[in-house]
Tab-separated table of N, CA and C in Angstrom:
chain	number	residue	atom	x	y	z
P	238	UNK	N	5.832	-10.589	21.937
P	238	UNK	CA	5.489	-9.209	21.654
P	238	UNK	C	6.240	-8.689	20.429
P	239	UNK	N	7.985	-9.358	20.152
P	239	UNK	CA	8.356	-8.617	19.016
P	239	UNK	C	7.375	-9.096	17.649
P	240	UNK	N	6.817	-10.018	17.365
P	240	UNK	CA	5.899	-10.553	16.352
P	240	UNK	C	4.970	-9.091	16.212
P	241	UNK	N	4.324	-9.137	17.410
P	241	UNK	CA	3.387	-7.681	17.309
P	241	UNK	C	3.866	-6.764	16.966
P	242	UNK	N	5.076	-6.495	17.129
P	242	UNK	CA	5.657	-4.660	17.071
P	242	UNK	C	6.046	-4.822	15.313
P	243	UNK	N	6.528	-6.033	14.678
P	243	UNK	CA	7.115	-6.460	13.551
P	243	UNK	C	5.339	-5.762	12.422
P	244	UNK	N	4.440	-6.875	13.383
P	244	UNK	CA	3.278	-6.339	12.233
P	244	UNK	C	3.196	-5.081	12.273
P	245	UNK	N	3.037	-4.682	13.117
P	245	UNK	CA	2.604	-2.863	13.459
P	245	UNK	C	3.650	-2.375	12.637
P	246	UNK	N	5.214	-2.450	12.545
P	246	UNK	CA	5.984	-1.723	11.807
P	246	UNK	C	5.235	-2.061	10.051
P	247	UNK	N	5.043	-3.033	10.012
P	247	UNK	CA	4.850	-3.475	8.789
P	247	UNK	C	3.420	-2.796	8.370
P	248	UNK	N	2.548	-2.511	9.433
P	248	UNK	CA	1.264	-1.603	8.629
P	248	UNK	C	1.986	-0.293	8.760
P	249	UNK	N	2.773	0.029	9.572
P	249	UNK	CA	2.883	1.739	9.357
P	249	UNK	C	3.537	2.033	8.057
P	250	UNK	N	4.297	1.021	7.344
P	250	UNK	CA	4.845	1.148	6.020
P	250	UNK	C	4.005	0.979	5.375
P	251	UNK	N	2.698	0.388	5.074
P	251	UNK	CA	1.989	-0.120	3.956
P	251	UNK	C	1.153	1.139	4.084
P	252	UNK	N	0.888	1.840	4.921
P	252	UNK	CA	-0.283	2.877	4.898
P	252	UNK	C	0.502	3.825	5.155
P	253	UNK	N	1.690	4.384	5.346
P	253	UNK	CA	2.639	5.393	4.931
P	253	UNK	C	2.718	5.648	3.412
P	254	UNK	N	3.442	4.504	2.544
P	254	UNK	CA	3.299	4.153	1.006
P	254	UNK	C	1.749	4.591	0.590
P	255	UNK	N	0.838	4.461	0.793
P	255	UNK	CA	-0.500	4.247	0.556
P	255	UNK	C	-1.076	5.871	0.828
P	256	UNK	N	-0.392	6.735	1.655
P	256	UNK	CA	-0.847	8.087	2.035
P	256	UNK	C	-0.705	8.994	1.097
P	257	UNK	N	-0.607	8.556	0.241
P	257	UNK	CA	0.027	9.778	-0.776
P	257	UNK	C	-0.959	9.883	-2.054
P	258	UNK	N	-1.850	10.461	-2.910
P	258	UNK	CA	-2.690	10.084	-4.286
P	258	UNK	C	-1.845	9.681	-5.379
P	259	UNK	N	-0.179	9.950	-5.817
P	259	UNK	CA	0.336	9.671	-5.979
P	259	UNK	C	0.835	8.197	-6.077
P	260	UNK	N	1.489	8.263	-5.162
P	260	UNK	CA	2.052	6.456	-4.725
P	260	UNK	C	0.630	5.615	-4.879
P	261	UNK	N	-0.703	5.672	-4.464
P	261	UNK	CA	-1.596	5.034	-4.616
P	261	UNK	C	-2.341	4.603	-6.342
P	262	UNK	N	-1.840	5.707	-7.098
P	262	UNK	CA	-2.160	5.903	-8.255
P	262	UNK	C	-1.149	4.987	-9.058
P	263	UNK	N	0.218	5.092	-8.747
P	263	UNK	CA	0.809	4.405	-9.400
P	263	UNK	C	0.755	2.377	-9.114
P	264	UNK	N	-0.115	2.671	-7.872
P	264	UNK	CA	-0.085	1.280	-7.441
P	264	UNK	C	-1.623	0.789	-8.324
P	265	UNK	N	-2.147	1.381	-8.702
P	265	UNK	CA	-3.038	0.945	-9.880
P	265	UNK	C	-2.986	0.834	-10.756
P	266	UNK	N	-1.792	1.689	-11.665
P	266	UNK	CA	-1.262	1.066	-12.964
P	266	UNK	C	-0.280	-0.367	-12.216
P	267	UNK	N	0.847	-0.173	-11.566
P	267	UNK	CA	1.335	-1.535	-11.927
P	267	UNK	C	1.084	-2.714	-11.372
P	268	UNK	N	-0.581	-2.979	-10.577
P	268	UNK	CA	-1.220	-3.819	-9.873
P	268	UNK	C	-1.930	-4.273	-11.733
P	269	UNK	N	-2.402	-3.597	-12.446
P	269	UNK	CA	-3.105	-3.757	-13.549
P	269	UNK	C	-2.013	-4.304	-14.578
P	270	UNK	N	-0.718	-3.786	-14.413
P	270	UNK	CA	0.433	-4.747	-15.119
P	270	UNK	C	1.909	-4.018	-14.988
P	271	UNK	N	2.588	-4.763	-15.429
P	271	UNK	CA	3.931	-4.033	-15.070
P	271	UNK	C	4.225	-2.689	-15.905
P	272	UNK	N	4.896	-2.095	-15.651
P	272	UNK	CA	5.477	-0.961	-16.429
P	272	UNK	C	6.679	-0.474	-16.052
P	273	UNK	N	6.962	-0.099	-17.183
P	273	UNK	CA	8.532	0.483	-16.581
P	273	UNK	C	8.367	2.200	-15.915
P	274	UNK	N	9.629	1.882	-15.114
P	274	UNK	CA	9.630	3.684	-14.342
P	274	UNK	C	9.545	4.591	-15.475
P	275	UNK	N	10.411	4.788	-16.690
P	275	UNK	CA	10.056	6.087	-17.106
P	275	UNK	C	8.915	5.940	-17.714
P	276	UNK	N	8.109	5.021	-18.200
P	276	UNK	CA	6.125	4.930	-18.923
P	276	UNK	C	5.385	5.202	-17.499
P	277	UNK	N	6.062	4.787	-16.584
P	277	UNK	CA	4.930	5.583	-14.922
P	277	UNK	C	5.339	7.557	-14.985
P	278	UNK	N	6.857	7.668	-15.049
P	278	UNK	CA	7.297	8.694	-14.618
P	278	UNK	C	6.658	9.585	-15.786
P	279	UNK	N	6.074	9.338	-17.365
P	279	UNK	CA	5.627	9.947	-18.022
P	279	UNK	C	3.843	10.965	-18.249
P	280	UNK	N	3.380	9.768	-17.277
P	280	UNK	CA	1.798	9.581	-16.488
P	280	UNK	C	1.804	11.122	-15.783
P	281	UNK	N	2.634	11.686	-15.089
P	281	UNK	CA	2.592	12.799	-13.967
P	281	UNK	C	3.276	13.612	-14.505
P	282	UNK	N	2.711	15.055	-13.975
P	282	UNK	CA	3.414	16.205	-14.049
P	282	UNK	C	4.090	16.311	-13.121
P	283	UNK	N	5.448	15.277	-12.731
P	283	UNK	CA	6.320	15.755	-12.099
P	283	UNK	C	7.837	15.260	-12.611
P	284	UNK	N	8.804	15.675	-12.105
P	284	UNK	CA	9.968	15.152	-12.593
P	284	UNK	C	9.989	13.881	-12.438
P	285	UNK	N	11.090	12.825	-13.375
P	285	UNK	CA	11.496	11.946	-13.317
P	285	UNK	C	12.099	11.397	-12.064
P	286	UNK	N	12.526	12.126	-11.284
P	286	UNK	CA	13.503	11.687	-9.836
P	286	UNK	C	12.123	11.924	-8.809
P	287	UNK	N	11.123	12.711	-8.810
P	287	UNK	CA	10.198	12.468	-8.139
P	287	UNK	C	9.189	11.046	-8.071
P	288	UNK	N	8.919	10.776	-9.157
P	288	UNK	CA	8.481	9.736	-9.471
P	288	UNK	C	10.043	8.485	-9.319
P	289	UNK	N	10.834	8.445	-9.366
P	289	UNK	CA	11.384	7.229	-8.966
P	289	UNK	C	11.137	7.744	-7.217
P	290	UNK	N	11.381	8.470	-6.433
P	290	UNK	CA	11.338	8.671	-5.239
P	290	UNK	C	9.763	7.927	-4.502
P	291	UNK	N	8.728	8.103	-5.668
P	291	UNK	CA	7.544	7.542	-4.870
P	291	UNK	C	7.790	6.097	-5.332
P	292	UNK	N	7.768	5.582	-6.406
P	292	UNK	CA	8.481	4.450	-6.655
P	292	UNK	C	9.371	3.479	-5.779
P	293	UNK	N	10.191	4.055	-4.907
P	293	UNK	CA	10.786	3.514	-4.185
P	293	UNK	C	10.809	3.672	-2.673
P	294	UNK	N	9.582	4.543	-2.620
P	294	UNK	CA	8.858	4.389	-0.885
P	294	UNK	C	7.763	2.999	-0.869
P	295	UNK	N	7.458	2.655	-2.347
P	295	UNK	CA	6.138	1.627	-2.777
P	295	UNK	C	7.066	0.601	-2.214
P	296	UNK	N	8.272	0.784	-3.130
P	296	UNK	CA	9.368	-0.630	-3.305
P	296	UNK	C	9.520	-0.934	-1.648
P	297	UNK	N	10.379	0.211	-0.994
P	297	UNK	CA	10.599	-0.328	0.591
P	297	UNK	C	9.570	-1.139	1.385
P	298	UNK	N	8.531	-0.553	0.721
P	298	UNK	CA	7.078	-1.199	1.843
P	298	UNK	C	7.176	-2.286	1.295
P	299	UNK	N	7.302	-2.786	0.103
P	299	UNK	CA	7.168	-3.985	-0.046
P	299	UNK	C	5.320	-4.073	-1.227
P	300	UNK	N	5.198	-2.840	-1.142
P	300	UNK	CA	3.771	-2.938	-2.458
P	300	UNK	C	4.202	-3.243	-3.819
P	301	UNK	N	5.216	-2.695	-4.066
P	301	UNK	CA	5.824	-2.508	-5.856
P	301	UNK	C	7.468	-3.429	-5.351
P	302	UNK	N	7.406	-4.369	-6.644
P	302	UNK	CA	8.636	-5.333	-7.052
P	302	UNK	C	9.002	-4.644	-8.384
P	303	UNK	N	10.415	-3.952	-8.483
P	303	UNK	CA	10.822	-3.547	-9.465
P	303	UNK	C	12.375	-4.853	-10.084
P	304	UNK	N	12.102	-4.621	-11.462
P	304	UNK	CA	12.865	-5.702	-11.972
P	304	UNK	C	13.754	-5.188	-12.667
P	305	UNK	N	15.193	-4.899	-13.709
P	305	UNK	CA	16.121	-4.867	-14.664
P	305	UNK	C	15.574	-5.480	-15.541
P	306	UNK	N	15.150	-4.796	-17.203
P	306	UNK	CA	15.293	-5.431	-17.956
P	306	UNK	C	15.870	-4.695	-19.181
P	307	UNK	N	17.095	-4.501	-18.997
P	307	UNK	CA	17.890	-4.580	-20.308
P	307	UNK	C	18.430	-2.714	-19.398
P	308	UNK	N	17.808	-1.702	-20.388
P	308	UNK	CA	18.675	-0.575	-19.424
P	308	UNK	C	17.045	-0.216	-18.720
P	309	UNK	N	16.216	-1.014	-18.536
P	309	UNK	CA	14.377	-0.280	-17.765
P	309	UNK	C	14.511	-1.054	-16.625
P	310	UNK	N	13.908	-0.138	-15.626
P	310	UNK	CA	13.613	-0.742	-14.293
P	310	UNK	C	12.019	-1.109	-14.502
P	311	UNK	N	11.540	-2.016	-14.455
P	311	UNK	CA	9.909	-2.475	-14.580
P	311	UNK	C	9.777	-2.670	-13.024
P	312	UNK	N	8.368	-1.847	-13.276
P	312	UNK	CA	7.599	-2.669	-11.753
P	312	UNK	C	6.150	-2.767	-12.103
P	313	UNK	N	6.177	-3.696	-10.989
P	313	UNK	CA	4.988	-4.074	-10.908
P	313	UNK	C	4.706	-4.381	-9.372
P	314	UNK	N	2.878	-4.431	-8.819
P	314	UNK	CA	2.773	-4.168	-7.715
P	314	UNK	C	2.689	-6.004	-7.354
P	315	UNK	N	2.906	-5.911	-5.752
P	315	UNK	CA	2.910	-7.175	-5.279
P	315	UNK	C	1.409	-7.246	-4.658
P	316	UNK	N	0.830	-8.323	-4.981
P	316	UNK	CA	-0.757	-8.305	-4.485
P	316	UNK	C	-0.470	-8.924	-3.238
P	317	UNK	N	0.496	-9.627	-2.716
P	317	UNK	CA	0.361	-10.286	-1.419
P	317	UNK	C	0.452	-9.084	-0.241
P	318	UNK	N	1.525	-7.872	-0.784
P	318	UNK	CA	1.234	-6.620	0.060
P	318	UNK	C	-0.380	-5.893	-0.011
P	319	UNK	N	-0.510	-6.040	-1.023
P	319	UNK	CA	-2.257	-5.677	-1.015
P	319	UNK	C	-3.037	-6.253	-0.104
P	320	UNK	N	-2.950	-7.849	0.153
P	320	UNK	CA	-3.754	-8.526	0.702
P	320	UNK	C	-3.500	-8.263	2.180
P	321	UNK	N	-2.241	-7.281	2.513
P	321	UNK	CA	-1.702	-7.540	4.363
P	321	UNK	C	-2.551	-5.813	3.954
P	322	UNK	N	-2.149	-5.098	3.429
P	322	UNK	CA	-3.366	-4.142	3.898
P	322	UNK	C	-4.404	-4.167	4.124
P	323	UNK	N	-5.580	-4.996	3.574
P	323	UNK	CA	-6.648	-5.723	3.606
P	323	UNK	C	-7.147	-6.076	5.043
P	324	UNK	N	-5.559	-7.121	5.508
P	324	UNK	CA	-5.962	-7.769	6.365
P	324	UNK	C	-5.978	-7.119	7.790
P	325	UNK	N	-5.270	-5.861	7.303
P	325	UNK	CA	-4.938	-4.955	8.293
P	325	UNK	C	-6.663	-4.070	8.955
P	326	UNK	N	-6.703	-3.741	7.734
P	326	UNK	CA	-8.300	-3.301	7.368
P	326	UNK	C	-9.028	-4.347	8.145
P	327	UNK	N	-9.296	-5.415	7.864
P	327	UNK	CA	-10.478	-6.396	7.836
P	327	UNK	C	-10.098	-6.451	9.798
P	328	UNK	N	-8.981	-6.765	10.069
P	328	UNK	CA	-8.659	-6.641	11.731
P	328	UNK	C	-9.327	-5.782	12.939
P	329	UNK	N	-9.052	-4.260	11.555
P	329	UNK	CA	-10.009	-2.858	13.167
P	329	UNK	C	-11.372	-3.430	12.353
P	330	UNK	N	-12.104	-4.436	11.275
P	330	UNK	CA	-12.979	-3.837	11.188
P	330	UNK	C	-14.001	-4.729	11.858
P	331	UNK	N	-13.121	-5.987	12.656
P	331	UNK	CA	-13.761	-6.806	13.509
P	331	UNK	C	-13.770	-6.789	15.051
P	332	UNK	N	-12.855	-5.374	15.245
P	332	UNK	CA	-12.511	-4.693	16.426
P	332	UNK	C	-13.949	-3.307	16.497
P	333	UNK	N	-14.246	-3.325	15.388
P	333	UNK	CA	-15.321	-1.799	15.202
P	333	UNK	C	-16.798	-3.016	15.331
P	334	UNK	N	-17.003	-3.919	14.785
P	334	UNK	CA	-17.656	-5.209	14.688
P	334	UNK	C	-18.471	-5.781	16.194
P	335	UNK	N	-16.874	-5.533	16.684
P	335	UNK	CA	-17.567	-6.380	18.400
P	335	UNK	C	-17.874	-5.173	19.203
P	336	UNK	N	-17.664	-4.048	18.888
P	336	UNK	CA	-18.008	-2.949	19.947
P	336	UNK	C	-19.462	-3.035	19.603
P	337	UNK	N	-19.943	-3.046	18.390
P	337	UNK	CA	-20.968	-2.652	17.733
P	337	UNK	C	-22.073	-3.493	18.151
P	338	UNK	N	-21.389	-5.159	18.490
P	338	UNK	CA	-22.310	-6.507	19.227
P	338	UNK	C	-22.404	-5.753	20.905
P	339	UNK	N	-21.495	-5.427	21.353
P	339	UNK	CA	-21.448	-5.143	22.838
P	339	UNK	C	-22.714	-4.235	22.813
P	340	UNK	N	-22.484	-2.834	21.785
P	340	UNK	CA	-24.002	-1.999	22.430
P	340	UNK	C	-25.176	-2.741	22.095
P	341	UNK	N	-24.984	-3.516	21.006
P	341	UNK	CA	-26.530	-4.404	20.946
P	341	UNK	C	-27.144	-4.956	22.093
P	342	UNK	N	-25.962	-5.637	22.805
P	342	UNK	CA	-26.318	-6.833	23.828
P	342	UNK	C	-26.598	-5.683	25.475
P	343	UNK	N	-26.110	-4.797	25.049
P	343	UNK	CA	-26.516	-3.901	25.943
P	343	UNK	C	-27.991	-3.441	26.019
P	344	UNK	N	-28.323	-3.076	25.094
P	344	UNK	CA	-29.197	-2.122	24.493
P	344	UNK	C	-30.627	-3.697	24.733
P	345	UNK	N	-29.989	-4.444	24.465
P	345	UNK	CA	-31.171	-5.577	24.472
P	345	UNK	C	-31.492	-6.282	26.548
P	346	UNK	N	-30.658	-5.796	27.073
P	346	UNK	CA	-30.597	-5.913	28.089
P	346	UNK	C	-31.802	-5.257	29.101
């Protein structure tokens, strides 16, 4: 059962990160390539410490890998976290899938 509770923690972070237009926005620039925090933090009308703050709700989940290079923090998004949202997705959507066979087989009954 802890395996189960581990994934479940692990989608409530990926779709926590993901709740925001924000955090989702920035996960499309650095899925498209890396960039550094202040060329993201320049993108928005918001402060600089706001934007590292969504920046580093991405980072905890594990969507955005930020790197040191020289005095820039670069990030860029991790597609293998992309792919567990996906799979997270693709899971209820074979759970929404078999309900959907059950009223058939009903209905054909």
């Amino acid at each position: 059962m802890e395996g189960g509770r581990v994934h479940e923690d692990r989608a409530d972070a990926l779709f926590h990160a993901l709740s925001d237009r924000t955090r989702r926005d920035i996960m499309r620039r650095v899925l498209a390539g890396e960039h550094s925090v202040s060329a993201l933090a320049a993108k928005y009308d918001l402060s600089f410490a706001a934007v590292q703050k969504h920046v580093a709700v991405l980072q905890e989940s594990g969507l955005l890998v930020k790197r040191r290079s020289g005095r820039e923090q670069l990030a860029t998004g991790d597609v293998d976290a992309v792919r567990a949202v996906s799979s997270v997705l693709a899971e209820l959507e074979q759970v929404w899938r078999g309900r959907i066979a059950r009223i058939d087989e009903l209905i054909a009954t």
